[in-house]
PDB file of C-alpha atoms in Angstrom:
ATOM      1  CA  UNK A 253      35.616 -34.211  19.973  1.00 60.00           C
ATOM      2  CA  UNK A 254      38.189 -35.053  22.656  1.00 62.00           C
ATOM      3  CA  UNK A 255      41.025 -33.858  20.420  1.00 60.00           C
ATOM      4  CA  UNK A 256      39.217 -30.621  19.635  1.00 60.00           C
ATOM      5  CA  UNK A 257      38.408 -30.142  23.343  1.00 61.00           C
ATOM      6  CA  UNK A 258      42.089 -30.498  24.203  1.00 61.00           C
ATOM      7  CA  UNK A 259      42.924 -27.872  21.596  1.00 57.00           C
ATOM      8  CA  UNK A 260      40.297 -25.487  22.911  1.00 58.00           C
ATOM      9  CA  UNK A 261      41.358 -25.765  26.549  1.00 59.00           C
ATOM     10  CA  UNK A 262      45.089 -25.747  25.891  1.00 59.00           C
ATOM     11  CA  UNK A 263      45.209 -21.976  25.474  1.00 59.00           C
ATOM     12  CA  UNK A 264      43.190 -19.760  27.740  1.00 62.00           C
ATOM     13  CA  UNK A 265      42.147 -16.296  26.705  1.00 68.00           C
ATOM     14  CA  UNK A 266      39.544 -13.787  27.733  1.00 68.00           C
ATOM     15  CA  UNK A 267      36.410 -13.594  25.617  1.00 73.00           C
ATOM     16  CA  UNK A 268      35.888 -10.337  23.743  1.00 76.00           C
ATOM     17  CA  UNK A 269      32.556  -9.641  22.111  1.00 80.00           C
ATOM     18  CA  UNK A 270      32.763  -8.561  18.476  1.00 83.00           C
ATOM     19  CA  UNK A 271      31.914  -4.904  17.970  1.00 82.00           C
ATOM     20  CA  UNK A 272      29.969  -5.572  14.796  1.00 86.00           C
ATOM     21  CA  UNK A 273      28.228  -8.876  14.208  1.00 87.00           C
ATOM     22  CA  UNK A 274      29.177 -10.502  10.938  1.00 86.00           C
ATOM     23  CA  UNK A 275      26.889 -12.663   8.849  1.00 87.00           C
ATOM     24  CA  UNK A 276      28.178 -15.891   7.398  1.00 83.00           C
ATOM     25  CA  UNK A 277      27.460 -14.622   3.880  1.00 81.00           C
ATOM     26  CA  UNK A 278      29.610 -11.536   4.556  1.00 83.00           C
ATOM     27  CA  UNK A 279      32.382 -13.779   5.828  1.00 79.00           C
ATOM     28  CA  UNK A 280      32.248 -15.872   2.653  1.00 75.00           C
ATOM     29  CA  UNK A 281      32.775 -12.822   0.448  1.00 75.00           C
ATOM     30  CA  UNK A 282      35.736 -11.705   2.584  1.00 72.00           C
ATOM     31  CA  UNK A 283      37.300 -15.189   2.498  1.00 69.00           C
ATOM     32  CA  UNK A 284      36.806 -15.488  -1.286  1.00 63.00           C
ATOM     33  CA  UNK A 285      38.600 -12.177  -1.767  1.00 60.00           C
ATOM     34  CA  UNK A 286      41.540 -13.438   0.318  1.00 58.00           C
ATOM     35  CA  UNK A 287      41.933 -16.684  -1.632  1.00 58.00           C
ATOM     36  CA  UNK A 288      43.218 -16.130  -5.121  1.00 58.00           C
ATOM     37  CA  UNK A 289      42.878 -19.054  -7.510  1.00 57.00           C
ATOM     38  CA  UNK A 290      45.395 -19.294 -10.316  1.00 63.00           C
ATOM     39  CA  UNK A 291      44.096 -20.263 -13.734  1.00 63.00           C
ATOM     40  CA  UNK A 292      45.709 -23.301 -15.349  1.00 64.00           C
ATOM     41  CA  UNK A 293      46.229 -22.354 -19.005  1.00 67.00           C
ATOM     42  CA  UNK A 294      48.569 -25.254 -19.768  1.00 70.00           C
ATOM     43  CA  UNK A 295      46.106 -28.128 -19.355  1.00 66.00           C
ATOM     44  CA  UNK A 296      44.052 -28.513 -22.506  1.00 65.00           C
ATOM     45  CA  UNK A 297      41.888 -31.586 -22.081  1.00 63.00           C
ATOM     46  CA  UNK A 298      41.163 -34.551 -19.865  1.00 60.00           C
ATOM     47  CA  UNK A 299      39.872 -37.937 -20.974  1.00 59.00           C
ATOM     48  CA  UNK A 300      37.968 -39.945 -18.411  1.00 54.00           C
ATOM     49  CA  UNK A 301      37.427 -43.653 -18.959  1.00 60.00           C
ATOM     50  CA  UNK A 302      34.369 -45.440 -17.643  1.00 61.00           C
ATOM     51  CA  UNK A 303      36.363 -48.299 -16.115  1.00 63.00           C
ATOM     52  CA  UNK A 304      40.068 -48.688 -15.626  1.00 69.00           C
ATOM     53  CA  UNK A 305      41.958 -51.535 -17.297  1.00 76.00           C
ATOM     54  CA  UNK A 306      42.739 -53.046 -13.912  1.00 79.00           C
ATOM     55  CA  UNK A 307      39.049 -53.054 -12.928  1.00 78.00           C
ATOM     56  CA  UNK A 308      38.041 -54.658 -16.241  1.00 81.00           C
ATOM     57  CA  UNK A 309      40.713 -57.352 -15.961  1.00 84.00           C
ATOM     58  CA  UNK A 310      39.669 -58.077 -12.356  1.00 81.00           C
ATOM     59  CA  UNK A 311      36.021 -58.445 -13.427  1.00 82.00           C
ATOM     60  CA  UNK A 312      37.013 -60.821 -16.249  1.00 85.00           C
ATOM     61  CA  UNK A 313      39.189 -62.859 -13.866  1.00 86.00           C
ATOM     62  CA  UNK A 314      36.425 -63.003 -11.258  1.00 83.00           C
ATOM     63  CA  UNK A 315      33.779 -64.125 -13.741  1.00 85.00           C
ATOM     64  CA  UNK A 316      35.857 -66.611 -15.716  1.00 88.00           C
ATOM     65  CA  UNK A 317      38.066 -68.278 -13.080  1.00 88.00           C
ATOM     66  CA  UNK A 318      36.526 -71.582 -11.935  1.00 88.00           C
ATOM     67  CA  UNK A 319      38.714 -71.820  -8.800  1.00 89.00           C
ATOM     68  CA  UNK A 320      37.729 -68.337  -7.598  1.00 86.00           C
ATOM     69  CA  UNK A 321      34.035 -69.032  -8.288  1.00 87.00           C
ATOM     70  CA  UNK A 322      34.314 -72.254  -6.261  1.00 90.00           C
ATOM     71  CA  UNK A 323      35.866 -70.290  -3.352  1.00 89.00           C
ATOM     72  CA  UNK A 324      33.011 -67.748  -3.452  1.00 88.00           C
ATOM     73  CA  UNK A 325      30.505 -70.602  -3.472  1.00 90.00           C
ATOM     74  CA  UNK A 326      32.171 -72.254  -0.441  1.00 89.00           C
ATOM     75  CA  UNK A 327      32.213 -68.910   1.386  1.00 88.00           C
ATOM     76  CA  UNK A 328      28.481 -68.488   0.726  1.00 89.00           C
ATOM     77  CA  UNK A 329      27.773 -72.005   2.028  1.00 89.00           C
ATOM     78  CA  UNK A 330      29.903 -71.291   5.114  1.00 87.00           C
ATOM     79  CA  UNK A 331      28.025 -68.020   5.801  1.00 86.00           C
ATOM     80  CA  UNK A 332      24.591 -69.653   5.392  1.00 87.00           C
ATOM     81  CA  UNK A 333      25.272 -72.962   7.173  1.00 87.00           C
ATOM     82  CA  UNK A 334      23.127 -74.008  10.145  1.00 88.00           C
ATOM     83  CA  UNK A 335      25.599 -76.647  11.346  1.00 89.00           C
ATOM     84  CA  UNK A 336      26.353 -75.947  15.075  1.00 89.00           C
ATOM     85  CA  UNK A 337      30.112 -76.459  14.664  1.00 90.00           C
ATOM     86  CA  UNK A 338      30.267 -74.051  11.731  1.00 89.00           C
ATOM     87  CA  UNK A 339      28.078 -71.526  13.568  1.00 88.00           C
ATOM     88  CA  UNK A 340      30.528 -71.537  16.526  1.00 90.00           C
ATOM     89  CA  UNK A 341      33.481 -71.188  14.159  1.00 90.00           C
ATOM     90  CA  UNK A 342      31.730 -68.367  12.329  1.00 88.00           C
ATOM     91  CA  UNK A 343      31.029 -66.594  15.638  1.00 89.00           C
ATOM     92  CA  UNK A 344      34.705 -66.872  16.633  1.00 90.00           C
ATOM     93  CA  UNK A 345      35.974 -65.655  13.261  1.00 87.00           C
ATOM     94  CA  UNK A 346      33.512 -62.738  13.370  1.00 86.00           C
ATOM     95  CA  UNK A 347      34.693 -61.849  16.890  1.00 87.00           C
ATOM     96  CA  UNK A 348      38.356 -61.959  15.869  1.00 86.00           C
ATOM     97  CA  UNK A 349      37.568 -60.015  12.690  1.00 82.00           C
ATOM     98  CA  UNK A 350      35.815 -57.279  14.658  1.00 81.00           C
ATOM     99  CA  UNK A 351      38.662 -57.068  17.170  1.00 79.00           C
ATOM    100  CA  UNK A 352      41.265 -56.772  14.429  1.00 77.00           C
ATOM    101  CA  UNK A 353      39.023 -54.465  12.451  1.00 72.00           C
ATOM    102  CA  UNK A 354      38.820 -51.919  15.259  1.00 68.00           C
ATOM    103  CA  UNK A 355      42.598 -52.003  15.674  1.00 69.00           C
ATOM    104  CA  UNK A 356      43.512 -51.887  11.998  1.00 67.00           C
ATOM    105  CA  UNK A 357      40.837 -49.552  10.619  1.00 69.00           C
ATOM    106  CA  UNK A 358      41.305 -45.792  10.883  1.00 71.00           C
ATOM    107  CA  UNK A 359      39.224 -43.836  13.360  1.00 75.00           C
ATOM    108  CA  UNK A 360      36.169 -41.844  12.347  1.00 81.00           C
ATOM    109  CA  UNK A 361      38.062 -38.623  12.981  1.00 80.00           C
ATOM    110  CA  UNK A 362      40.943 -39.605  10.710  1.00 82.00           C
ATOM    111  CA  UNK A 363      38.504 -40.681   7.964  1.00 83.00           C
ATOM    112  CA  UNK A 364      36.688 -37.354   8.274  1.00 86.00           C
ATOM    113  CA  UNK A 365      39.917 -35.349   8.169  1.00 86.00           C
ATOM    114  CA  UNK A 366      41.042 -37.311   5.117  1.00 86.00           C
ATOM    115  CA  UNK A 367      37.810 -36.472   3.294  1.00 86.00           C
ATOM    116  CA  UNK A 368      38.040 -32.798   4.279  1.00 86.00           C
ATOM    117  CA  UNK A 369      41.669 -32.626   3.132  1.00 86.00           C
ATOM    118  CA  UNK A 370      40.629 -33.952  -0.289  1.00 84.00           C
ATOM    119  CA  UNK A 371      38.581 -30.795  -0.793  1.00 81.00           C
ATOM    120  CA  UNK A 372      40.728 -28.362   1.194  1.00 83.00           C
ATOM    121  CA  UNK A 373      44.392 -29.399   1.548  1.00 84.00           C
ATOM    122  CA  UNK A 374      45.101 -26.399   3.787  1.00 85.00           C
ATOM    123  CA  UNK A 375      42.583 -27.559   6.456  1.00 86.00           C
ATOM    124  CA  UNK A 376      43.921 -28.210   9.961  1.00 87.00           C
ATOM    125  CA  UNK A 377      41.964 -29.059  13.127  1.00 87.00           C
ATOM    126  CA  UNK A 378      43.821 -26.276  14.976  1.00 88.00           C
ATOM    127  CA  UNK A 379      42.845 -23.718  12.330  1.00 88.00           C
ATOM    128  CA  UNK A 380      39.236 -24.891  12.408  1.00 87.00           C
ATOM    129  CA  UNK A 381      39.133 -24.684  16.220  1.00 87.00           C
ATOM    130  CA  UNK A 382      40.612 -21.165  16.079  1.00 86.00           C
ATOM    131  CA  UNK A 383      38.081 -20.151  13.401  1.00 87.00           C
ATOM    132  CA  UNK A 384      35.211 -21.430  15.547  1.00 87.00           C
ATOM    133  CA  UNK A 385      36.653 -19.766  18.658  1.00 85.00           C
ATOM    134  CA  UNK A 386      37.299 -16.390  17.057  1.00 85.00           C
ATOM    135  CA  UNK A 387      34.532 -16.064  14.469  1.00 87.00           C
ATOM    136  CA  UNK A 388      31.664 -18.557  14.653  1.00 88.00           C
ATOM    137  CA  UNK A 389      31.009 -18.809  18.387  1.00 88.00           C
ATOM    138  CA  UNK A 390      31.331 -15.072  19.197  1.00 89.00           C
ATOM    139  CA  UNK A 391      28.985 -14.101  16.357  1.00 89.00           C
ATOM    140  CA  UNK A 392      26.343 -16.654  17.310  1.00 89.00           C
ATOM    141  CA  UNK A 393      26.574 -15.969  21.064  1.00 89.00           C
ATOM    142  CA  UNK A 394      26.421 -12.214  20.641  1.00 89.00           C
ATOM    143  CA  UNK A 395      23.546 -12.507  18.183  1.00 87.00           C
ATOM    144  CA  UNK A 396      21.676 -14.564  20.784  1.00 86.00           C
ATOM    145  CA  UNK A 397      22.473 -12.085  23.552  1.00 84.00           C
ATOM    146  CA  UNK A 398      21.439  -9.131  21.377  1.00 83.00           C
ATOM    147  CA  UNK A 399      18.443 -11.051  20.009  1.00 81.00           C
ATOM    148  CA  UNK A 400      19.639 -10.296  16.479  1.00 83.00           C
ATOM    149  CA  UNK A 401      17.457 -12.761  14.633  1.00 86.00           C
ATOM    150  CA  UNK A 402      18.731 -11.696  11.208  1.00 88.00           C
ATOM    151  CA  UNK A 403      22.317 -12.685  12.034  1.00 88.00           C
ATOM    152  CA  UNK A 404      21.186 -15.901  13.737  1.00 89.00           C
ATOM    153  CA  UNK A 405      19.136 -16.911  10.696  1.00 90.00           C
ATOM    154  CA  UNK A 406      22.190 -16.422   8.502  1.00 90.00           C
ATOM    155  CA  UNK A 407      24.448 -18.598  10.713  1.00 90.00           C
ATOM    156  CA  UNK A 408      22.036 -21.358  11.741  1.00 90.00           C
ATOM    157  CA  UNK A 409      20.317 -24.227  10.001  1.00 89.00           C
ATOM    158  CA  UNK A 410      16.559 -23.754   9.727  1.00 91.00           C
ATOM    159  CA  UNK A 411      15.558 -26.188  12.492  1.00 92.00           C
ATOM    160  CA  UNK A 412      18.125 -24.810  14.975  1.00 90.00           C
ATOM    161  CA  UNK A 413      17.079 -21.259  14.083  1.00 89.00           C
ATOM    162  CA  UNK A 414      13.385 -22.054  14.653  1.00 90.00           C
ATOM    163  CA  UNK A 415      14.072 -23.395  18.134  1.00 90.00           C
ATOM    164  CA  UNK A 416      16.404 -20.531  19.079  1.00 87.00           C
ATOM    165  CA  UNK A 417      14.222 -17.792  17.622  1.00 85.00           C
ATOM    166  CA  UNK A 418      11.115 -19.127  19.376  1.00 86.00           C
ATOM    167  CA  UNK A 419      12.973 -18.662  22.663  1.00 84.00           C
ATOM    168  CA  UNK A 420      14.380 -15.231  21.765  1.00 81.00           C
ATOM    169  CA  UNK A 421      11.339 -13.615  20.117  1.00 79.00           C
ATOM    170  CA  UNK A 422       9.635 -12.677  23.408  1.00 76.00           C
ATOM    171  CA  UNK A 423      12.837 -10.949  24.556  1.00 70.00           C
ATOM    172  CA  UNK A 424      13.240  -9.268  21.183  1.00 66.00           C
ATOM    173  CA  UNK A 425       9.660  -7.947  21.337  1.00 61.00           C
ATOM    174  CA  UNK A 426      10.222  -6.920  24.950  1.00 57.00           C
ATOM    175  CA  UNK A 427      13.235  -4.807  23.972  1.00 58.00           C
ATOM    176  CA  UNK A 428      11.266  -3.024  21.265  1.00 53.00           C
ATOM    177  CA  UNK A 429       8.346  -2.383  23.609  1.00 52.00           C
ATOM    178  CA  UNK A 430      10.609  -1.014  26.359  1.00 57.00           C
ATOM    179  CA  UNK A 431      12.387   1.201  23.826  1.00 50.00           C
ATOM    180  CA  UNK A 432       9.023   2.542  22.610  1.00 50.00           C
ATOM    181  CA  UNK A 433       7.788   3.208  26.143  1.00 56.00           C
ATOM    182  CA  UNK A 434      11.028   5.022  27.043  1.00 54.00           C
ATOM    183  CA  UNK A 435      10.461   7.586  24.281  1.00 49.00           C
TER     184      UNK A 435
END
């Protein structure tokens, strides 16, 4: 969130309310029309194997190698030992492992971006922040200000919509009543 916050605050601009509120479903149809997917006529068939040869050979090695089985057995005894000296050693190795693990493992953000890029290689955090800034946030804010429950229901998850609509419904009814009394 810190990286996205830096992106959002790095460029200042004046907020402009959208003239016409757009539903998320309308946006999807527009975006699908913009993206053209090319058909691959050259690829004819794909064969998927249950297990790779490397995985099968590793399983055979793991099950049939006496030395490796002995190492796994010693590791299990080490992990389950109640000996005070081994417990202290285990605590130290766990502490060192955690310290190195936090340094060597990728951050949650990088793992998330990696997973997103698997499905959408064109995804960038800057593009997502701009999309939220220019499309998502203005539509939701204006729908809340205008008490447009139909647009809010389209953009929000059910639980968030229920909370928001319960707050906005009195204002929405109040607008209709004042409009009726004005005529």
